[in-house]
Coordinates of C-alpha atoms and ligand atoms in Angstrom, one line a residue:
M19 CA 99.8 -15.9 0.4
G20 CA 103.1 -16.9 1.9
K21 CA 103.8 -16.7 6.1
N22 CA 106.7 -14.9 7.7
A23 CA 108.6 -15.0 11.0
V24 CA 110.6 -13.2 14.0
V25 CA 112.5 -13.8 15.9
L26 CA 112.7 -12.2 19.9
F27 CA 117.0 -12.2 20.8
N28 CA 116.7 -11.8 24.5
L29 CA 118.0 -12.9 27.7
G30 CA 116.2 -15.4 29.4
G31 CA 115.9 -14.8 33.6
P32 CA 115.6 -18.4 36.5
D33 CA 111.5 -19.3 36.2
S34 CA 112.3 -20.9 39.3
L35 CA 114.9 -20.5 42.7
D36 CA 116.6 -24.0 41.1
S37 CA 117.6 -22.3 38.1
V38 CA 119.3 -20.2 38.9
E39 CA 122.7 -21.8 39.2
P40 CA 122.0 -23.4 35.9
F41 CA 120.7 -20.1 34.1
L42 CA 124.1 -18.9 35.3
Y43 CA 126.5 -21.4 34.8
N44 CA 124.6 -20.7 30.6
L45 CA 126.0 -17.4 30.4
F46 CA 129.4 -17.8 32.1
Q47 CA 129.4 -20.7 29.4
D48 CA 129.1 -18.2 26.6
P49 CA 132.2 -16.9 25.9
D50 CA 130.2 -13.8 24.0
I51 CA 131.0 -12.3 27.9
F52 CA 133.7 -14.1 29.2
K53 CA 136.4 -15.5 27.0
I54 CA 137.7 -18.6 29.0
P55 CA 141.1 -20.1 26.2
V56 CA 140.8 -23.5 27.7
G57 CA 137.9 -25.2 30.9
Q58 CA 135.7 -22.7 30.6
K59 CA 133.3 -25.5 31.2
L60 CA 135.6 -25.9 34.5
F61 CA 135.4 -22.2 34.7
A62 CA 131.1 -21.8 34.6
K63 CA 131.1 -24.3 36.8
I64 CA 133.0 -23.0 39.7
I65 CA 131.8 -19.5 38.9
S66 CA 128.4 -19.6 38.3
S67 CA 128.3 -22.2 42.6
R68 CA 129.2 -19.8 43.9
R69 CA 127.7 -16.4 42.7
A70 CA 124.6 -18.7 43.0
P71 CA 123.8 -18.4 47.1
K72 CA 123.3 -13.9 46.3
V73 CA 121.6 -14.1 43.3
V74 CA 119.0 -16.7 44.9
E75 CA 119.0 -14.6 47.4
E76 CA 118.1 -11.6 45.4
Y77 CA 116.0 -14.2 43.1
K78 CA 113.8 -14.3 45.8
L79 CA 112.9 -10.2 46.8
I80 CA 111.6 -9.4 43.4
G81 CA 108.9 -12.9 43.8
G82 CA 111.4 -16.4 43.4
K83 CA 111.9 -15.9 39.9
S84 CA 112.9 -12.8 37.6
P85 CA 110.5 -12.0 35.6
I86 CA 112.1 -10.8 31.7
N87 CA 110.6 -13.8 31.6
E88 CA 106.3 -13.6 31.1
W89 CA 107.0 -9.0 29.9
T90 CA 108.7 -10.9 26.5
E91 CA 106.6 -13.4 26.6
R92 CA 103.8 -11.0 26.4
Q93 CA 105.5 -8.8 24.4
R94 CA 106.3 -12.3 22.1
S95 CA 101.9 -12.2 22.1
M96 CA 101.4 -8.9 21.1
L97 CA 103.6 -8.2 18.4
E98 CA 102.1 -11.7 16.8
E99 CA 99.1 -10.3 17.3
K100 CA 99.4 -6.6 15.7
L101 CA 101.2 -7.6 12.4
N102 CA 98.5 -10.6 11.7
Q103 CA 96.0 -8.0 12.4
T104 CA 97.4 -6.3 8.5
G105 CA 95.6 -9.9 6.6
S106 CA 99.1 -11.7 6.2
R107 CA 99.8 -14.9 7.7
Y108 CA 103.1 -14.0 10.9
D109 CA 104.0 -16.4 13.5
V110 CA 106.3 -14.5 16.8
Y111 CA 108.5 -16.8 18.6
T112 CA 111.1 -16.0 21.4
A113 CA 114.5 -17.6 21.3
M114 CA 116.1 -16.9 25.2
R115 CA 119.8 -17.1 25.6
Y116 CA 120.1 -18.1 28.8
W117 CA 117.4 -20.0 29.9
K118 CA 114.0 -21.4 28.4
P119 CA 112.5 -21.0 25.9
F120 CA 115.8 -22.0 24.0
T121 CA 116.9 -20.5 21.2
E122 CA 117.4 -24.5 19.6
E123 CA 113.5 -24.2 20.4
A124 CA 113.4 -21.3 17.8
A125 CA 115.7 -22.6 14.8
K126 CA 113.9 -25.9 15.6
K127 CA 110.3 -23.5 14.6
I128 CA 111.9 -22.3 11.7
E129 CA 113.6 -24.8 10.7
S130 CA 110.2 -26.8 9.9
G131 CA 107.9 -23.5 9.7
N132 CA 108.4 -23.9 6.1
Y133 CA 108.3 -20.1 5.8
D134 CA 108.6 -16.7 3.4
K135 CA 111.4 -14.0 5.6
V136 CA 111.9 -13.9 8.8
V137 CA 113.2 -11.4 10.5
M138 CA 115.2 -11.6 13.2
L139 CA 115.0 -9.0 15.4
P140 CA 116.6 -8.8 19.8
L141 CA 114.7 -7.3 22.8
Y142 CA 118.3 -4.9 22.7
P143 CA 118.0 -1.3 20.8
H144 CA 121.6 -1.4 21.7
Y145 CA 124.5 -3.6 19.6
S146 CA 126.8 -5.1 21.7
I147 CA 128.8 -8.6 21.3
T148 CA 127.6 -9.4 25.1
T149 CA 123.7 -9.6 24.0
T150 CA 122.1 -9.3 19.9
G151 CA 126.3 -10.7 18.6
S152 CA 125.4 -13.8 21.9
S153 CA 122.9 -14.0 20.3
F154 CA 123.2 -14.2 16.8
N155 CA 126.1 -16.4 17.4
E156 CA 123.8 -19.2 19.8
W157 CA 121.5 -18.7 16.2
K158 CA 123.9 -19.4 13.9
R159 CA 125.0 -22.8 14.9
K160 CA 121.8 -23.9 16.5
Y161 CA 119.7 -23.8 13.0
R162 CA 120.0 -25.9 10.4
G163 CA 118.6 -24.6 7.4
P164 CA 118.9 -22.0 4.4
E165 CA 120.2 -19.0 5.3
D166 CA 118.3 -16.9 2.9
K167 CA 115.2 -15.3 4.0
F168 CA 115.9 -13.9 7.4
I169 CA 116.8 -10.4 7.7
Y170 CA 119.2 -9.3 10.6
I171 CA 117.6 -6.7 12.7
D172 CA 120.7 -5.0 14.8
H173 CA 120.3 -1.8 16.1
Y174 CA 116.7 0.9 17.3
P175 CA 118.7 3.7 19.6
T176 CA 116.5 5.8 18.1
H177 CA 113.5 4.3 16.1
E178 CA 111.4 7.5 16.7
K179 CA 108.3 5.3 18.8
Y180 CA 111.0 3.5 21.1
I181 CA 112.0 6.7 22.5
A182 CA 108.2 8.3 22.6
A183 CA 107.5 5.3 25.0
L184 CA 110.0 5.5 26.8
N185 CA 108.9 9.5 27.9
Q186 CA 105.9 8.0 28.5
R187 CA 107.1 6.3 30.9
I188 CA 109.0 9.0 32.4
D189 CA 106.0 10.8 32.6
E190 CA 103.8 8.8 33.7
T191 CA 106.8 8.5 36.6
I192 CA 106.7 12.0 37.1
E193 CA 103.9 12.5 38.4
R194 CA 104.9 10.1 41.5
F195 CA 106.6 12.6 42.7
P196 CA 105.3 15.4 44.9
E197 CA 103.7 18.1 43.2
D198 CA 106.4 20.9 44.5
V199 CA 109.0 18.8 43.4
R200 CA 108.8 18.2 39.8
D201 CA 111.2 20.3 38.4
K202 CA 113.2 20.0 40.6
I203 CA 113.9 16.3 39.4
H204 CA 117.1 14.9 38.5
L205 CA 116.8 12.2 35.1
V206 CA 119.6 9.5 36.3
F207 CA 119.8 6.6 32.9
S208 CA 121.4 3.4 34.1
A209 CA 122.4 1.4 31.2
H210 CA 123.4 -2.4 32.0
G211 CA 128.1 -1.6 32.1
T212 CA 129.8 -4.0 29.7
P213 CA 134.0 -4.1 30.1
V214 CA 135.9 -1.0 28.5
Y215 CA 138.2 -3.4 26.5
L216 CA 134.9 -4.7 24.2
V217 CA 134.6 -0.6 23.9
K218 CA 137.8 -0.2 23.4
K219 CA 137.5 -3.3 20.2
G220 CA 134.6 -1.5 18.8
D221 CA 131.0 -2.0 20.9
P222 CA 129.4 0.3 19.5
Y223 CA 126.1 0.0 22.5
S224 CA 128.0 2.4 25.7
L225 CA 127.5 4.7 22.1
Q226 CA 124.5 3.7 20.9
I227 CA 123.3 4.2 25.1
K228 CA 124.4 7.6 24.2
E229 CA 122.0 8.5 21.2
T230 CA 119.2 7.0 22.9
M231 CA 119.6 9.9 25.5
E232 CA 120.4 12.0 24.0
A233 CA 117.5 11.2 21.7
V234 CA 114.7 11.0 24.1
M235 CA 115.9 14.4 26.6
K236 CA 115.8 16.5 22.6
A237 CA 112.3 14.7 22.1
R238 CA 111.3 16.6 25.1
N239 CA 113.1 19.4 24.7
Y240 CA 115.8 18.8 27.9
S241 CA 112.6 19.3 30.1
H242 CA 115.2 18.9 33.7
P243 CA 119.2 18.3 34.3
Y244 CA 120.3 14.6 33.3
H245 CA 122.5 12.0 33.2
L246 CA 124.5 8.3 32.1
C247 CA 125.6 6.2 34.3
F248 CA 126.6 2.1 34.6
Q249 CA 124.7 -0.1 36.4
S250 CA 125.3 -4.0 37.6
K251 CA 129.3 -5.0 36.4
V252 CA 130.4 -8.2 37.4
G253 CA 133.8 -9.5 38.0
P254 CA 136.3 -7.8 37.5
Q255 CA 138.0 -5.4 34.6
K256 CA 137.0 -2.0 34.2
W257 CA 133.7 -1.7 33.2
L258 CA 131.8 1.6 32.3
E259 CA 132.0 4.5 34.3
P260 CA 130.3 6.0 35.9
A261 CA 129.0 3.3 38.1
T262 CA 125.0 4.1 38.9
D263 CA 125.7 4.2 43.4
D264 CA 128.5 5.9 42.9
M265 CA 126.2 8.8 40.8
I266 CA 124.1 8.5 43.1
K267 CA 126.0 9.4 45.3
K268 CA 127.5 11.8 43.5
L269 CA 124.3 13.8 43.3
A270 CA 122.9 13.6 46.8
S271 CA 127.1 15.0 47.7
E272 CA 126.3 18.2 45.8
G273 CA 122.1 18.4 47.5
H274 CA 120.0 16.8 44.9
K275 CA 117.3 15.1 47.0
H276 CA 114.5 14.1 43.9
L277 CA 116.0 11.5 41.6
L278 CA 114.2 9.5 38.7
V279 CA 115.7 6.4 37.6
I280 CA 115.3 6.0 34.1
P281 CA 116.6 1.6 33.0
V282 CA 117.6 2.8 29.4
S283 CA 119.4 -1.2 28.2
F284 CA 116.1 -2.5 28.8
V285 CA 112.6 -3.2 28.0
S286 CA 111.7 -4.1 30.5
D287 CA 111.6 -5.5 33.8
H288 CA 114.1 -7.7 35.6
I289 CA 117.0 -8.3 38.9
E290 CA 118.9 -5.3 36.8
T291 CA 115.3 -3.1 37.5
S292 CA 113.9 -4.8 40.3
F293 CA 116.0 -5.6 42.7
E294 CA 119.5 -4.2 41.6
L295 CA 118.3 -0.2 41.0
D296 CA 114.8 -0.9 43.2
I297 CA 116.1 -2.1 46.1
E298 CA 119.9 -1.6 46.1
Y299 CA 120.4 1.3 45.4
R300 CA 117.5 2.8 47.0
H301 CA 119.0 1.6 50.4
V302 CA 122.8 4.4 48.6
A303 CA 120.4 7.2 47.6
D304 CA 118.7 6.3 51.5
E305 CA 121.4 6.9 52.9
C306 CA 123.0 9.5 51.7
G307 CA 119.4 11.8 51.8
I308 CA 117.8 11.7 49.1
E309 CA 114.0 12.5 49.2
N310 CA 112.7 11.2 47.2
Y311 CA 114.1 8.1 44.7
F312 CA 112.0 6.9 41.5
V313 CA 112.7 3.8 39.7
M314 CA 110.5 3.9 36.3
T315 CA 108.8 1.0 34.8
G316 CA 110.0 -1.1 32.2
L317 CA 108.7 -0.7 28.6
N318 CA 106.9 -4.3 29.7
D319 CA 103.6 -4.3 27.2
S320 CA 104.2 -0.5 26.7
P321 CA 101.1 -0.3 23.6
L322 CA 104.6 2.3 22.3
F323 CA 106.7 0.3 22.2
I324 CA 105.1 -3.0 20.9
E325 CA 104.5 0.1 17.6
A326 CA 108.4 0.5 17.0
L327 CA 108.4 -4.0 17.3
Y328 CA 106.2 -3.7 14.4
D329 CA 107.4 -0.7 12.8
L330 CA 111.3 -2.6 12.4
V331 CA 109.6 -5.8 11.6
I332 CA 107.3 -4.1 8.9
K333 CA 110.2 -1.5 7.3
N334 CA 112.5 -4.1 7.0
L335 CA 110.3 -7.5 5.6
P336 CA 110.2 -6.5 1.4
P337 CA 106.5 -5.4 -0.6
E338 CA 104.9 -8.1 -1.4
Ligands
LIG10 C1 120.8 -5.1 28.5 C2 122.1 -4.7 27.5 C3 123.3 -5.7 28.7 C4 124.3 -6.6 28.4 C5 124.6 -5.4 27.9 C6 124.8 -7.3 29.7 C7 125.9 -7.4 29.9 C8 125.9 -8.4 30.9 N1 125.7 -9.0 32.3 C9 127.0 -9.7 32.0 C10 126.6 -10.4 33.4 C11 124.9 -11.1 34.3 N2 124.2 -10.2 33.4 C12 123.1 -10.8 34.4 C13 121.8 -10.8 33.8 C14 121.2 -9.9 33.0 N3 121.8 -9.2 32.4 C15 121.1 -8.5 31.1 C16 121.3 -6.8 30.2 C17 122.9 -7.3 29.6 N4 123.8 -7.5 29.9 C18 119.8 -8.2 31.4 C19 118.4 -8.1 31.4 C20 120.0 -9.5 32.6 C21 118.8 -9.7 33.8 C22 118.4 -11.8 34.0 C23 117.5 -12.1 34.3 O1 117.3 -13.1 35.1 O2 116.4 -10.6 35.5 C24 123.5 -11.0 35.1 C25 122.5 -12.2 36.5 C26 122.5 -11.6 37.6 C27 123.8 -11.4 38.2 O3 124.0 -12.4 38.9 O4 124.3 -10.5 37.9 C28 125.0 -11.8 34.9 C29 125.6 -12.6 35.9 C30 128.0 -9.6 32.3 C31 129.4 -10.3 32.4 C32 128.4 -8.9 31.1 C33 129.0 -8.1 29.8 C34 130.2 -8.7 29.8
FE2_11 FE1 124.0 -8.8 32.3
FE2_12 FE1 123.2 -7.3 39.1

């Protein structure tokens, strides 16, 4: 019997405070994130060394490293275990874009692994050139071998089990609110932003985020009022709006006091959820009089999310 492999693509994050600056350097060197016509390496060197001290302080507040690495490894091992229960042999690898384990390592394992089929599965449910596009481009630069065995999955924003996994986390978070305010909660879907020029060039990311939000709300029968906003702006360009902190202020000014924040574009906890949403914007919420502010935990080791990944792999492989 043959064997198949799955490559899970993700962003990666620093595994120590010392790796914050080289991680940022790798990110700012990526032409799919910032396209600098000449001198991209110099640009990356300058921006990463300027930005690192601020970002190091943020990582200090969330345990000195990004939890994205441990959560991705957990997702990898859970998926591998589930796939191997089918009786066929599967190896699941992680390919991070900006930190370890780097994409090059996974490419080497696939080159030497003699696999029949390889499913390329991003841990980004929504396609953006800055995330999935960038990861696939990096793969094409690093992989040396036959191309015919690859099956690329580039988005799954309304996969039923992914939506169910989000709703399970939302329901768990609602339980954390005092019982008498649960019908007054506003659901705030917060996605990582992108520059607006990418949307104009046809990047489908923001449309797919909306599809996820609508599918979640439909599945929960529009249980609460809901809103979409965008976080984590970097640089001077115009980014998707409204910004998450502005949304919190706007809802407070309208007299709403109970907010449940759903990190919608992410499938695990990391700096953008654990620091930006849970620490930085909590201060914003406190200052403008929000009484209950809860940030949904990432999907992390959600069995429903692993089932979604499993389904995507099995349904995209040709029958044996
Ligand atoms: C999931 C969707 C993401 C999109 C779209 C995205 C676009 C994008 N990001 C930057 C710049 C930075 N992102 C950073 C961290 C970060 N970004 C994502 C996801 C998306 N990015 C994740 C999951 C993380 C967290 C990694 C971790 O360590 O925990 C950072 C580093 C942190 C910081 O300096 O604030 C930067 C920088 C741009 C410019 C961009 C689109 C052009
Ligand atoms: Fe980002
Ligand atoms: Fe950030």
